[in-house]
Amino acid sequence: MRKIKKEYALVLPGGGTKGAYQVGIWKALNDLGIKINAIAGASIGAINGALFFQDDIDMIVNVYKNIKISDIIEFNQKIDSDKDLFDIANIRNLFKELIEKKGLENTPIKRTIEKYVDIDKIYDSPIDFGIISYDLATKKSVELFKEDIKKEEMVDYILASSCFPIFKSQKIGDKKLLDGGIYDNTPINMLIDKGYKNIIVANIDGIGFNKKVKDKDISLKVLSPTEDLGGIFNFNHKNIAKNILLGYLDTMKSFGEMQGNYYFFSQAEFIKMIKEFSLKNISGLEMAAKLYKMDRYKVYTYQEFLDELYSRYTKSKEKYEEIKRDLKARKVKESIEDIKEGDFIICKAIDLYLDRPTAKKLKILEPYVNAVEALLELEDYMK
């Protein structure tokens, strides 16, 4: 693994439980040995930032993988915890609770923060820490770094930053504060104002406003999810675990430690593939693997990937030929629908390609040409 000498400041935007993706990013940055000299967070990003100071990635992963809605929200109405809080299945009861209570209490989040965050570690660390929230009275942001915040008020400011508008406002002194995402969900400018020039943004596509970056003369690296992370209040543990892993894999790929267009390979395994296939054909093989719904959330060896893809392709091809025979014999009328979609569309595309290999403008072929040509290469290779 190559050593990355450049130091970075890290921006952690808000986005609710999608913040699990940032946990994967943090784990990858640690594994890569990338030094972070400052963190600025909004909403869940402020909570994650505080957690990252604990220097215990296993604890953080465990917190996310076991998080329950009762750890975040005091909620009396019946909800489906496997679905996002804003899902149609829950939205009526959410609004009922909001109306009855005139805003939800954030006491459960406070208890969770106090349980897992040692505030002394934040202040003892050489890493800078900034938090953004929104002042209801002035309609302006409150942007503070740890040296501006009394130690006994740090939890309150973290709560204020993560006070999504379904919650009652967080009172600190004579201020009533809400979620920092209302003003700037991606507080890059906080870091720029303090002189930081090399900045990583751990984007999670959260809800909120994003201010224009005030200085373009900086080194900016944005790490964004390559899959939809789900809703901002989705407590489904399988989805959360998946997002942690995706954050890790996407980050490793972004810094060149993993390769692949859609799937993930170590550098060594990808080099093996390049020796046998062109980059164009590798891209086509990955496209075919996606069509065959191969698991994306793993790091493949070269041979594993080819073997699984070839197995899926040959099984699909056998079934496709069976369907064609049924159609020809007029035994299974429904079979024509199977060919129009699912695994068999690529087999149909290969059929058309082999009938007229130079007629690439056939409508059905256009999206699949690379995958078709790559699978034909794979057939030759596996024989």
Short mmCIF file of C-alpha atoms in Angstrom, two decimals:
data_model
loop_
_atom_site.label_atom_id
_atom_site.label_comp_id
_atom_site.label_asym_id
_atom_site.label_seq_id
_atom_site.Cartn_x
_atom_site.Cartn_y
_atom_site.Cartn_z
CA MET A 1 0.00 0.00 0.00
CA ARG A 2 1.45 3.34 -1.03
CA LYS A 3 2.04 6.04 1.57
CA ILE A 4 0.01 9.22 1.06
CA LYS A 5 1.98 12.10 2.58
CA LYS A 6 -0.50 14.92 2.01
CA GLU A 7 -2.52 15.97 5.08
CA TYR A 8 -6.23 16.70 4.67
CA ALA A 9 -9.05 18.45 6.45
CA LEU A 10 -12.27 16.42 6.39
CA VAL A 11 -15.80 17.74 5.79
CA LEU A 12 -18.63 15.57 7.10
CA PRO A 13 -21.99 16.70 5.69
CA GLY A 14 -25.35 15.76 7.17
CA GLY A 15 -27.65 12.98 6.00
CA GLY A 16 -29.03 11.01 8.95
CA THR A 17 -28.32 7.28 9.02
CA LYS A 18 -26.64 7.62 5.63
CA GLY A 19 -23.75 8.78 7.83
CA ALA A 20 -22.80 5.08 7.97
CA TYR A 21 -21.07 5.70 4.64
CA GLN A 22 -18.77 8.21 6.38
CA VAL A 23 -17.79 5.51 8.87
CA GLY A 24 -16.55 3.39 5.97
CA ILE A 25 -14.66 6.40 4.61
CA TRP A 26 -13.01 7.00 7.99
CA LYS A 27 -11.95 3.35 8.23
CA ALA A 28 -10.42 3.51 4.74
CA LEU A 29 -8.58 6.77 5.48
CA ASN A 30 -7.09 5.13 8.59
CA ASP A 31 -6.06 2.04 6.64
CA LEU A 32 -4.48 4.24 3.98
CA GLY A 33 -2.52 6.11 6.65
CA ILE A 34 -3.95 9.47 5.55
CA LYS A 35 -3.45 12.10 8.22
CA ILE A 36 -6.49 14.27 8.99
CA ASN A 37 -5.66 17.60 10.61
CA ALA A 38 -9.17 19.03 10.91
CA ILE A 39 -12.82 17.94 10.83
CA ALA A 40 -15.87 20.13 10.18
CA GLY A 41 -19.30 18.56 10.52
CA ALA A 42 -22.96 19.34 10.01
CA SER A 43 -25.80 17.30 11.51
CA ILE A 44 -24.84 13.60 11.55
CA GLY A 45 -21.43 14.78 10.34
CA ALA A 46 -20.97 16.61 13.66
CA ILE A 47 -21.86 13.43 15.57
CA ASN A 48 -19.58 11.32 13.39
CA GLY A 49 -16.78 13.83 13.84
CA ALA A 50 -17.07 13.52 17.62
CA LEU A 51 -17.11 9.71 17.32
CA PHE A 52 -14.01 9.71 15.11
CA PHE A 53 -12.03 11.42 17.88
CA GLN A 54 -12.54 8.28 19.98
CA ASP A 55 -10.05 6.47 17.73
CA ASP A 56 -12.05 3.23 18.00
CA ILE A 57 -13.41 2.27 14.58
CA ASP A 58 -14.75 -1.08 15.81
CA MET A 59 -16.84 0.69 18.44
CA ILE A 60 -18.24 3.13 15.86
CA VAL A 61 -19.10 0.33 13.42
CA ASN A 62 -20.82 -1.54 16.25
CA VAL A 63 -22.84 1.56 17.21
CA TYR A 64 -24.11 1.95 13.63
CA LYS A 65 -24.80 -1.73 13.06
CA ASN A 66 -26.96 -1.89 16.21
CA ILE A 67 -28.54 1.56 16.18
CA LYS A 68 -32.30 1.69 16.82
CA ILE A 69 -34.74 4.51 16.26
CA SER A 70 -35.19 4.67 20.04
CA ASP A 71 -31.49 5.62 20.30
CA ILE A 72 -32.23 8.75 18.26
CA ILE A 73 -35.88 9.71 18.64
CA GLU A 74 -38.45 9.60 21.43
CA PHE A 75 -41.35 8.18 19.46
CA ASN A 76 -44.64 6.84 20.84
CA GLN A 77 -46.44 6.06 17.58
CA LYS A 78 -46.14 2.67 15.92
CA ILE A 79 -43.62 2.63 13.07
CA ASP A 80 -42.00 0.12 10.73
CA SER A 81 -38.34 0.30 11.78
CA ASP A 82 -37.19 -1.54 8.64
CA LYS A 83 -38.36 1.42 6.57
CA ASP A 84 -37.29 5.05 6.50
CA LEU A 85 -39.09 7.28 8.98
CA PHE A 86 -40.30 9.37 6.02
CA ASP A 87 -41.55 6.31 4.14
CA ILE A 88 -45.25 6.36 3.28
CA ALA A 89 -45.76 3.52 5.79
CA ASN A 90 -44.58 5.80 8.63
CA ILE A 91 -45.30 9.35 7.52
CA ARG A 92 -48.84 9.59 8.95
CA ASN A 93 -47.74 8.52 12.43
CA LEU A 94 -44.70 10.81 12.21
CA PHE A 95 -46.88 13.85 11.54
CA LYS A 96 -49.28 12.80 14.29
CA GLU A 97 -46.38 12.69 16.75
CA LEU A 98 -45.03 16.04 15.53
CA ILE A 99 -48.41 17.72 15.98
CA GLU A 100 -49.00 16.23 19.42
CA LYS A 101 -45.56 17.12 20.77
CA LYS A 102 -44.92 20.27 18.71
CA GLY A 103 -41.57 18.81 17.73
CA LEU A 104 -39.73 15.69 18.85
CA GLU A 105 -37.38 15.50 21.82
CA ASN A 106 -33.69 14.83 21.10
CA THR A 107 -33.00 13.39 24.54
CA PRO A 108 -32.25 9.91 23.12
CA ILE A 109 -29.55 11.33 20.82
CA LYS A 110 -28.02 13.15 23.78
CA ARG A 111 -27.88 9.93 25.79
CA THR A 112 -26.27 8.12 22.83
CA ILE A 113 -23.62 10.83 22.37
CA GLU A 114 -22.83 10.91 26.09
CA LYS A 115 -22.51 7.11 26.11
CA TYR A 116 -20.03 6.84 23.25
CA VAL A 117 -18.20 10.18 23.08
CA ASP A 118 -15.42 11.10 25.50
CA ILE A 119 -15.36 14.89 25.18
CA ASP A 120 -11.86 15.07 26.68
CA LYS A 121 -10.52 13.16 23.66
CA ILE A 122 -11.85 15.89 21.36
CA TYR A 123 -10.05 18.63 23.30
CA ASP A 124 -6.87 16.64 23.88
CA SER A 125 -6.48 15.78 20.19
CA PRO A 126 -4.29 17.93 17.90
CA ILE A 127 -7.01 17.55 15.23
CA ASP A 128 -9.15 20.67 14.82
CA PHE A 129 -12.94 20.26 15.14
CA GLY A 130 -15.62 22.59 13.79
CA ILE A 131 -19.42 22.44 14.09
CA ILE A 132 -22.10 24.37 12.24
CA SER A 133 -25.66 25.05 13.43
CA TYR A 134 -28.41 27.55 12.58
CA ASP A 135 -29.68 30.36 14.82
CA LEU A 136 -33.47 30.72 14.58
CA ALA A 137 -33.44 34.32 15.83
CA THR A 138 -30.73 35.78 13.61
CA LYS A 139 -31.36 33.41 10.64
CA LYS A 140 -27.60 33.00 10.41
CA SER A 141 -25.18 30.15 10.86
CA VAL A 142 -23.28 29.54 14.08
CA GLU A 143 -19.85 28.24 13.03
CA LEU A 144 -17.58 27.34 15.91
CA PHE A 145 -14.36 25.41 16.39
CA LYS A 146 -13.60 23.55 19.59
CA GLU A 147 -11.53 26.39 21.02
CA ASP A 148 -14.67 28.57 20.81
CA ILE A 149 -16.85 26.07 22.71
CA LYS A 150 -16.77 25.45 26.45
CA LYS A 151 -16.10 21.81 27.16
CA GLU A 152 -19.34 21.48 29.15
CA GLU A 153 -21.30 22.82 26.14
CA MET A 154 -19.75 20.61 23.44
CA VAL A 155 -22.51 17.98 23.59
CA ASP A 156 -25.14 20.71 23.31
CA TYR A 157 -23.49 22.17 20.21
CA ILE A 158 -23.22 18.73 18.62
CA LEU A 159 -26.93 18.27 19.36
CA ALA A 160 -27.72 21.69 17.91
CA SER A 161 -25.91 20.86 14.68
CA SER A 162 -27.85 17.59 14.39
CA CYS A 163 -31.21 19.10 15.38
CA PHE A 164 -33.13 18.15 12.22
CA PRO A 165 -36.29 20.29 11.88
CA ILE A 166 -38.54 17.48 13.16
CA PHE A 167 -36.89 18.06 16.56
CA LYS A 168 -37.50 20.89 19.00
CA SER A 169 -34.77 23.52 18.79
CA GLN A 170 -31.67 23.12 20.96
CA LYS A 171 -31.35 25.87 23.58
CA ILE A 172 -27.87 27.08 24.48
CA GLY A 173 -27.88 30.22 26.62
CA ASP A 174 -30.29 32.63 24.93
CA LYS A 175 -29.91 30.92 21.53
CA LYS A 176 -32.34 28.52 19.86
CA LEU A 177 -30.40 26.45 17.37
CA LEU A 178 -31.29 23.98 14.64
CA ASP A 179 -29.52 21.65 12.21
CA GLY A 180 -26.50 23.19 10.49
CA GLY A 181 -27.70 21.76 7.17
CA ILE A 182 -30.36 24.47 7.09
CA TYR A 183 -27.57 26.95 6.36
CA ASP A 184 -24.73 24.85 4.89
CA ASN A 185 -24.87 21.08 4.92
CA THR A 186 -21.31 20.84 3.55
CA PRO A 187 -19.26 23.32 5.64
CA ILE A 188 -16.20 23.52 3.41
CA ASN A 189 -16.00 27.27 3.89
CA MET A 190 -15.49 26.88 7.65
CA LEU A 191 -12.22 25.13 6.90
CA ILE A 192 -11.22 27.52 4.11
CA ASP A 193 -11.73 30.48 6.46
CA LYS A 194 -9.33 28.85 8.89
CA GLY A 195 -6.67 28.37 6.24
CA TYR A 196 -7.03 24.72 5.31
CA LYS A 197 -6.17 24.06 1.67
CA ASN A 198 -6.36 20.27 1.22
CA ILE A 199 -9.92 19.15 1.84
CA ILE A 200 -11.80 15.85 1.56
CA VAL A 201 -15.60 15.92 1.48
CA ALA A 202 -17.33 12.75 2.69
CA ASN A 203 -20.50 13.34 0.70
CA ILE A 204 -23.64 11.35 1.58
CA ASP A 205 -26.23 13.16 -0.57
CA GLY A 206 -28.08 14.49 2.46
CA ILE A 207 -30.94 16.98 2.58
CA GLY A 208 -29.93 20.61 3.12
CA PHE A 209 -28.40 23.67 1.51
CA ASN A 210 -24.84 23.78 0.22
CA LYS A 211 -23.09 27.14 0.06
CA LYS A 212 -20.90 28.05 -2.88
CA VAL A 213 -17.23 27.32 -2.16
CA LYS A 214 -15.63 30.71 -1.62
CA ASP A 215 -12.07 29.84 -2.68
CA LYS A 216 -11.38 27.71 -5.72
CA ASP A 217 -7.62 27.79 -5.05
CA ILE A 218 -7.76 24.69 -2.87
CA SER A 219 -7.21 20.96 -3.34
CA LEU A 220 -10.68 19.43 -3.08
CA LYS A 221 -11.41 15.70 -3.17
CA VAL A 222 -15.07 14.68 -2.99
CA LEU A 223 -15.88 11.11 -2.02
CA SER A 224 -19.42 10.33 -3.16
CA PRO A 225 -21.43 7.10 -2.93
CA THR A 226 -21.59 5.00 -6.08
CA GLU A 227 -24.91 3.51 -4.97
CA ASP A 228 -28.05 4.99 -3.47
CA LEU A 229 -27.62 4.98 0.33
CA GLY A 230 -31.33 4.93 1.13
CA GLY A 231 -33.31 7.33 3.28
CA ILE A 232 -31.97 9.70 5.93
CA PHE A 233 -33.84 7.94 8.76
CA ASN A 234 -33.49 4.36 7.58
CA PHE A 235 -32.60 2.11 10.52
CA ASN A 236 -32.48 -1.13 8.53
CA HIS A 237 -29.30 -2.78 9.85
CA LYS A 238 -28.55 -4.63 6.62
CA ASN A 239 -28.64 -1.35 4.70
CA ILE A 240 -26.46 0.39 7.30
CA ALA A 241 -23.82 -2.38 7.16
CA LYS A 242 -23.87 -2.21 3.36
CA ASN A 243 -23.31 1.56 3.43
CA ILE A 244 -20.33 1.23 5.79
CA LEU A 245 -18.73 -1.29 3.45
CA LEU A 246 -19.48 0.83 0.37
CA GLY A 247 -17.89 3.89 1.99
CA TYR A 248 -14.75 1.84 2.60
CA LEU A 249 -14.58 0.34 -0.89
CA ASP A 250 -15.36 3.61 -2.70
CA THR A 251 -12.63 5.41 -0.74
CA MET A 252 -10.02 2.73 -1.39
CA LYS A 253 -10.83 2.95 -5.09
CA SER A 254 -10.74 6.74 -5.05
CA PHE A 255 -7.18 6.67 -3.70
CA GLY A 256 -6.07 4.01 -6.20
CA GLU A 257 -5.79 1.08 -3.79
CA MET A 258 -8.60 -0.73 -5.60
CA GLN A 259 -9.50 -0.84 -9.27
CA GLY A 260 -12.53 -1.59 -11.39
CA ASN A 261 -15.27 0.35 -13.10
CA TYR A 262 -18.28 -0.88 -11.09
CA TYR A 263 -16.80 -3.80 -9.14
CA PHE A 264 -13.79 -3.88 -6.80
CA PHE A 265 -10.43 -5.56 -7.37
CA SER A 266 -7.08 -5.18 -5.69
CA GLN A 267 -4.40 -3.62 -7.87
CA ALA A 268 -2.61 -6.97 -8.22
CA GLU A 269 -5.76 -8.81 -9.33
CA PHE A 270 -6.73 -6.06 -11.76
CA ILE A 271 -3.26 -6.22 -13.36
CA LYS A 272 -3.84 -9.95 -13.95
CA MET A 273 -7.06 -9.11 -15.76
CA ILE A 274 -5.43 -6.43 -17.88
CA LYS A 275 -2.93 -9.02 -19.10
CA GLU A 276 -5.79 -11.06 -20.58
CA PHE A 277 -8.44 -8.46 -21.51
CA SER A 278 -8.48 -4.90 -22.80
CA LEU A 279 -9.82 -2.13 -20.57
CA LYS A 280 -12.82 -1.90 -22.89
CA ASN A 281 -13.57 -5.60 -22.46
CA ILE A 282 -13.07 -5.43 -18.71
CA SER A 283 -15.65 -2.64 -18.62
CA GLY A 284 -17.95 -4.86 -20.69
CA LEU A 285 -17.44 -7.81 -18.34
CA GLU A 286 -18.34 -5.61 -15.39
CA MET A 287 -21.45 -4.41 -17.20
CA ALA A 288 -22.45 -8.04 -17.85
CA ALA A 289 -21.82 -8.90 -14.18
CA LYS A 290 -24.10 -6.04 -13.17
CA LEU A 291 -26.82 -7.33 -15.52
CA TYR A 292 -26.45 -10.75 -13.92
CA LYS A 293 -26.72 -9.11 -10.47
CA MET A 294 -23.40 -10.33 -9.16
CA ASP A 295 -22.64 -9.17 -5.64
CA ARG A 296 -20.91 -5.81 -5.76
CA TYR A 297 -20.10 -5.56 -2.08
CA LYS A 298 -16.97 -7.67 -2.06
CA VAL A 299 -13.42 -7.54 -3.36
CA TYR A 300 -13.03 -10.10 -6.14
CA THR A 301 -9.96 -11.97 -7.21
CA TYR A 302 -9.47 -12.06 -10.97
CA GLN A 303 -10.38 -15.75 -11.22
CA GLU A 304 -13.35 -15.54 -8.84
CA PHE A 305 -14.91 -12.80 -10.92
CA LEU A 306 -14.46 -14.59 -14.24
CA ASP A 307 -15.63 -17.95 -12.88
CA GLU A 308 -18.80 -16.56 -11.34
CA LEU A 309 -19.64 -14.44 -14.38
CA TYR A 310 -19.06 -17.32 -16.76
CA SER A 311 -21.19 -19.63 -14.61
CA ARG A 312 -24.09 -17.18 -14.57
CA TYR A 313 -23.75 -16.53 -18.28
CA THR A 314 -23.72 -20.20 -19.27
CA LYS A 315 -26.74 -21.01 -17.08
CA SER A 316 -28.62 -18.07 -18.53
CA LYS A 317 -27.64 -19.10 -22.04
CA GLU A 318 -28.90 -22.67 -21.50
CA LYS A 319 -32.22 -21.37 -20.18
CA TYR A 320 -32.46 -18.92 -23.06
CA GLU A 321 -32.01 -21.70 -25.62
CA GLU A 322 -34.70 -23.71 -23.84
CA ILE A 323 -37.09 -20.75 -24.03
CA LYS A 324 -36.37 -20.33 -27.73
CA ARG A 325 -37.21 -23.99 -28.31
CA ASP A 326 -40.46 -23.60 -26.38
CA LEU A 327 -41.38 -20.54 -28.41
CA LYS A 328 -40.61 -22.31 -31.67
CA ALA A 329 -42.79 -25.23 -30.61
CA ARG A 330 -45.44 -22.76 -29.38
CA LYS A 331 -45.51 -24.49 -25.99
CA VAL A 332 -44.83 -21.55 -23.67
CA LYS A 333 -46.28 -18.25 -24.84
CA GLU A 334 -45.16 -16.52 -21.64
CA SER A 335 -41.53 -17.20 -22.55
CA ILE A 336 -41.41 -14.19 -24.83
CA GLU A 337 -41.75 -11.96 -21.75
CA ASP A 338 -38.74 -13.69 -20.17
CA ILE A 339 -36.62 -12.77 -23.19
CA LYS A 340 -37.67 -9.13 -23.07
CA GLU A 341 -36.22 -8.61 -19.61
CA GLY A 342 -34.10 -10.15 -16.88
CA ASP A 343 -31.00 -12.25 -17.46
CA PHE A 344 -32.01 -13.18 -20.99
CA ILE A 345 -31.84 -9.73 -22.57
CA ILE A 346 -28.07 -10.09 -22.90
CA CYS A 347 -28.52 -13.51 -24.56
CA LYS A 348 -30.94 -11.92 -27.02
CA ALA A 349 -28.42 -9.15 -27.68
CA ILE A 350 -25.70 -11.74 -28.36
CA ASP A 351 -28.05 -13.53 -30.77
CA LEU A 352 -28.65 -10.32 -32.72
CA TYR A 353 -24.97 -9.42 -32.66
CA LEU A 354 -23.93 -12.80 -34.08
CA ASP A 355 -26.62 -12.53 -36.77
CA ARG A 356 -25.34 -9.11 -37.88
CA PRO A 357 -22.01 -8.40 -36.15
CA THR A 358 -21.45 -5.07 -37.91
CA ALA A 359 -24.98 -3.73 -37.40
CA LYS A 360 -24.30 -2.19 -34.01
CA LYS A 361 -27.07 0.36 -34.41
CA LEU A 362 -29.79 -2.21 -33.87
CA LYS A 363 -31.89 -0.65 -31.13
CA ILE A 364 -31.64 -3.54 -28.68
CA LEU A 365 -27.86 -3.72 -29.08
CA GLU A 366 -26.88 -0.13 -28.35
CA PRO A 367 -26.75 -0.39 -24.54
CA TYR A 368 -25.19 -3.85 -24.57
CA VAL A 369 -22.50 -3.93 -27.25
CA ASN A 370 -19.57 -3.75 -24.80
CA ALA A 371 -21.05 -6.49 -22.62
CA VAL A 372 -21.81 -8.67 -25.65
CA GLU A 373 -18.31 -8.40 -27.09
CA ALA A 374 -16.74 -8.96 -23.67
CA LEU A 375 -18.81 -12.11 -23.01
CA LEU A 376 -17.86 -13.52 -26.39
CA GLU A 377 -14.20 -12.90 -25.48
CA LEU A 378 -14.81 -14.57 -22.13
CA GLU A 379 -16.27 -17.64 -23.85
CA ASP A 380 -13.13 -17.99 -25.96
CA TYR A 381 -10.92 -17.46 -22.90
CA MET A 382 -12.71 -20.09 -20.77
CA LYS A 383 -12.67 -22.82 -23.44
#
